[in-house]
Amino acid sequence: MSSKWVCLVVGALAGEPMRFGALRRRLDGITQKMLTRTLRDLERAGLVERRVFPTTPPQVEYSLTSLGRDLGMLMESCRVWAEEHMAEITEARERYDARAAAPVRALDAP
């Protein structure tokens, strides 16, 4: 669940089932190998269902299972939380970076 691609694939499938090519186009920057691996891992975990249609060539469609939809809702909540707190996070980072960049002062001798 910790891979950035897992989050993006679950998010992409949240709206509707998608074919592999459509998923790859939607997820800019993912390689075919990484998308295949991510989909297999999600299917193995019970989060994604792979459906093969008997056509020539075979068409494959991916969709979220009930468990995957639950995870998608949780991820959406995290996204909303991050957006609502972005200013606070940015301020905290700036304070931290300012402290980290400050020169270290030697302790005054007694």
PDB file of C-alpha atoms in Angstrom:
ATOM      1  CA  MET A   1       0.000   0.000   0.000  1.00  0.00           C
ATOM      2  CA  SER A   2       2.970   2.312   0.383  1.00  0.00           C
ATOM      3  CA  SER A   3       3.942   2.603  -3.276  1.00  0.00           C
ATOM      4  CA  LYS A   4       3.047   5.851  -4.985  1.00  0.00           C
ATOM      5  CA  TRP A   5       1.821   3.795  -7.932  1.00  0.00           C
ATOM      6  CA  VAL A   6      -0.615   1.873  -5.719  1.00  0.00           C
ATOM      7  CA  CYS A   7      -2.188   5.155  -4.625  1.00  0.00           C
ATOM      8  CA  LEU A   8      -2.385   6.427  -8.194  1.00  0.00           C
ATOM      9  CA  VAL A   9      -3.794   3.188  -9.642  1.00  0.00           C
ATOM     10  CA  VAL A  10      -6.444   2.947  -6.921  1.00  0.00           C
ATOM     11  CA  GLY A  11      -7.322   6.586  -7.528  1.00  0.00           C
ATOM     12  CA  ALA A  12      -7.569   6.045 -11.284  1.00  0.00           C
ATOM     13  CA  LEU A  13      -9.822   3.017 -10.866  1.00  0.00           C
ATOM     14  CA  ALA A  14     -12.055   4.733  -8.313  1.00  0.00           C
ATOM     15  CA  GLY A  15     -14.245   6.242 -11.002  1.00  0.00           C
ATOM     16  CA  GLU A  16     -14.744   3.318 -13.352  1.00  0.00           C
ATOM     17  CA  PRO A  17     -13.177   0.096 -14.630  1.00  0.00           C
ATOM     18  CA  MET A  18     -10.345   0.687 -17.071  1.00  0.00           C
ATOM     19  CA  ARG A  19      -8.348  -1.230 -19.628  1.00  0.00           C
ATOM     20  CA  PHE A  20      -4.577  -1.499 -19.267  1.00  0.00           C
ATOM     21  CA  GLY A  21      -3.809   0.988 -22.040  1.00  0.00           C
ATOM     22  CA  ALA A  22      -6.193   3.577 -20.644  1.00  0.00           C
ATOM     23  CA  LEU A  23      -4.648   3.195 -17.193  1.00  0.00           C
ATOM     24  CA  ARG A  24      -1.156   3.607 -18.609  1.00  0.00           C
ATOM     25  CA  ARG A  25      -2.143   6.764 -20.478  1.00  0.00           C
ATOM     26  CA  ARG A  26      -3.804   8.181 -17.364  1.00  0.00           C
ATOM     27  CA  LEU A  27      -0.795   7.471 -15.137  1.00  0.00           C
ATOM     28  CA  ASP A  28       1.844   9.578 -16.823  1.00  0.00           C
ATOM     29  CA  GLY A  29       5.331   8.270 -16.134  1.00  0.00           C
ATOM     30  CA  ILE A  30       4.517   4.674 -15.189  1.00  0.00           C
ATOM     31  CA  THR A  31       6.249   1.979 -17.198  1.00  0.00           C
ATOM     32  CA  GLN A  32       4.417  -1.015 -18.581  1.00  0.00           C
ATOM     33  CA  LYS A  33       6.425  -3.262 -16.264  1.00  0.00           C
ATOM     34  CA  MET A  34       5.590  -1.218 -13.155  1.00  0.00           C
ATOM     35  CA  LEU A  35       1.890  -0.987 -14.036  1.00  0.00           C
ATOM     36  CA  THR A  36       1.747  -4.748 -14.615  1.00  0.00           C
ATOM     37  CA  ARG A  37       3.501  -5.433 -11.298  1.00  0.00           C
ATOM     38  CA  THR A  38       1.277  -2.970  -9.415  1.00  0.00           C
ATOM     39  CA  LEU A  39      -1.932  -4.421 -10.870  1.00  0.00           C
ATOM     40  CA  ARG A  40      -0.822  -7.966 -10.031  1.00  0.00           C
ATOM     41  CA  ASP A  41       0.034  -6.962  -6.474  1.00  0.00           C
ATOM     42  CA  LEU A  42      -3.344  -5.244  -6.067  1.00  0.00           C
ATOM     43  CA  GLU A  43      -5.150  -8.249  -7.530  1.00  0.00           C
ATOM     44  CA  ARG A  44      -3.245 -10.589  -5.208  1.00  0.00           C
ATOM     45  CA  ALA A  45      -4.231  -8.406  -2.211  1.00  0.00           C
ATOM     46  CA  GLY A  46      -7.898  -8.573  -3.225  1.00  0.00           C
ATOM     47  CA  LEU A  47      -8.112  -4.873  -4.091  1.00  0.00           C
ATOM     48  CA  VAL A  48      -8.421  -5.148  -7.877  1.00  0.00           C
ATOM     49  CA  GLU A  49     -10.370  -7.523 -10.074  1.00  0.00           C
ATOM     50  CA  ARG A  50      -9.037  -8.479 -13.502  1.00  0.00           C
ATOM     51  CA  ARG A  51     -11.698  -9.347 -16.052  1.00  0.00           C
ATOM     52  CA  VAL A  52     -10.824 -10.914 -19.420  1.00  0.00           C
ATOM     53  CA  PHE A  53     -13.275 -10.580 -22.315  1.00  0.00           C
ATOM     54  CA  PRO A  54     -13.275 -13.359 -24.951  1.00  0.00           C
ATOM     55  CA  THR A  55     -12.392 -11.203 -27.937  1.00  0.00           C
ATOM     56  CA  THR A  56      -9.568 -11.301 -30.442  1.00  0.00           C
ATOM     57  CA  PRO A  57      -7.236 -10.024 -29.154  1.00  0.00           C
ATOM     58  CA  PRO A  58      -8.478 -10.532 -25.594  1.00  0.00           C
ATOM     59  CA  GLN A  59      -9.537  -7.375 -23.794  1.00  0.00           C
ATOM     60  CA  VAL A  60      -8.681  -7.042 -20.118  1.00  0.00           C
ATOM     61  CA  GLU A  61     -10.403  -4.644 -17.770  1.00  0.00           C
ATOM     62  CA  TYR A  62      -9.432  -3.758 -14.215  1.00  0.00           C
ATOM     63  CA  SER A  63     -11.775  -2.565 -11.491  1.00  0.00           C
ATOM     64  CA  LEU A  64     -11.685  -2.072  -7.750  1.00  0.00           C
ATOM     65  CA  THR A  65     -13.204  -4.721  -5.528  1.00  0.00           C
ATOM     66  CA  SER A  66     -15.257  -3.753  -2.492  1.00  0.00           C
ATOM     67  CA  LEU A  67     -12.057  -3.855  -0.453  1.00  0.00           C
ATOM     68  CA  GLY A  68     -10.329  -1.661  -3.032  1.00  0.00           C
ATOM     69  CA  ARG A  69     -13.155   0.874  -2.941  1.00  0.00           C
ATOM     70  CA  ASP A  70     -12.836   1.035   0.857  1.00  0.00           C
ATOM     71  CA  LEU A  71      -9.114   1.726   0.477  1.00  0.00           C
ATOM     72  CA  GLY A  72      -9.876   4.352  -2.173  1.00  0.00           C
ATOM     73  CA  MET A  73     -12.194   6.191   0.229  1.00  0.00           C
ATOM     74  CA  LEU A  74      -9.480   6.160   2.899  1.00  0.00           C
ATOM     75  CA  MET A  75      -6.919   7.503   0.426  1.00  0.00           C
ATOM     76  CA  GLU A  76      -9.349  10.218  -0.651  1.00  0.00           C
ATOM     77  CA  SER A  77      -9.770  11.246   2.988  1.00  0.00           C
ATOM     78  CA  CYS A  78      -5.979  11.497   3.322  1.00  0.00           C
ATOM     79  CA  ARG A  79      -5.806  13.646   0.186  1.00  0.00           C
ATOM     80  CA  VAL A  80      -8.496  15.999   1.513  1.00  0.00           C
ATOM     81  CA  TRP A  81      -6.719  16.229   4.887  1.00  0.00           C
ATOM     82  CA  ALA A  82      -3.408  17.065   3.176  1.00  0.00           C
ATOM     83  CA  GLU A  83      -5.032  19.783   1.078  1.00  0.00           C
ATOM     84  CA  GLU A  84      -6.754  21.296   4.126  1.00  0.00           C
ATOM     85  CA  HIS A  85      -3.492  21.381   6.105  1.00  0.00           C
ATOM     86  CA  MET A  86      -1.054  22.286   3.313  1.00  0.00           C
ATOM     87  CA  ALA A  87      -0.392  25.801   4.687  1.00  0.00           C
ATOM     88  CA  GLU A  88       0.452  24.406   8.136  1.00  0.00           C
ATOM     89  CA  ILE A  89       2.699  21.740   6.631  1.00  0.00           C
ATOM     90  CA  THR A  90       4.508  24.336   4.511  1.00  0.00           C
ATOM     91  CA  GLU A  91       5.040  26.599   7.541  1.00  0.00           C
ATOM     92  CA  ALA A  92       6.386  23.702   9.603  1.00  0.00           C
ATOM     93  CA  ARG A  93       8.812  22.770   6.820  1.00  0.00           C
ATOM     94  CA  GLU A  94      10.030  26.349   6.553  1.00  0.00           C
ATOM     95  CA  ARG A  95      10.629  26.549  10.330  1.00  0.00           C
ATOM     96  CA  TYR A  96      12.486  23.235  10.275  1.00  0.00           C
ATOM     97  CA  ASP A  97      14.622  24.231   7.289  1.00  0.00           C
ATOM     98  CA  ALA A  98      15.499  27.563   8.928  1.00  0.00           C
ATOM     99  CA  ARG A  99      16.642  25.774  12.100  1.00  0.00           C
ATOM    100  CA  ALA A 100      18.606  23.203  10.114  1.00  0.00           C
ATOM    101  CA  ALA A 101      20.361  25.918   8.096  1.00  0.00           C
ATOM    102  CA  ALA A 102      21.320  27.995  11.150  1.00  0.00           C
ATOM    103  CA  PRO A 103      24.982  27.706  12.149  1.00  0.00           C
ATOM    104  CA  VAL A 104      25.689  25.639  15.230  1.00  0.00           C
ATOM    105  CA  ARG A 105      26.932  27.848  18.073  1.00  0.00           C
ATOM    106  CA  ALA A 106      29.460  26.598  20.529  1.00  0.00           C
ATOM    107  CA  LEU A 107      28.312  26.495  24.115  1.00  0.00           C
ATOM    108  CA  ASP A 108      29.675  29.331  26.209  1.00  0.00           C
ATOM    109  CA  ALA A 109      32.480  28.144  28.495  1.00  0.00           C
ATOM    110  CA  PRO A 110      31.847  28.554  32.242  1.00  0.00           C
TER     111      PRO A 110
END
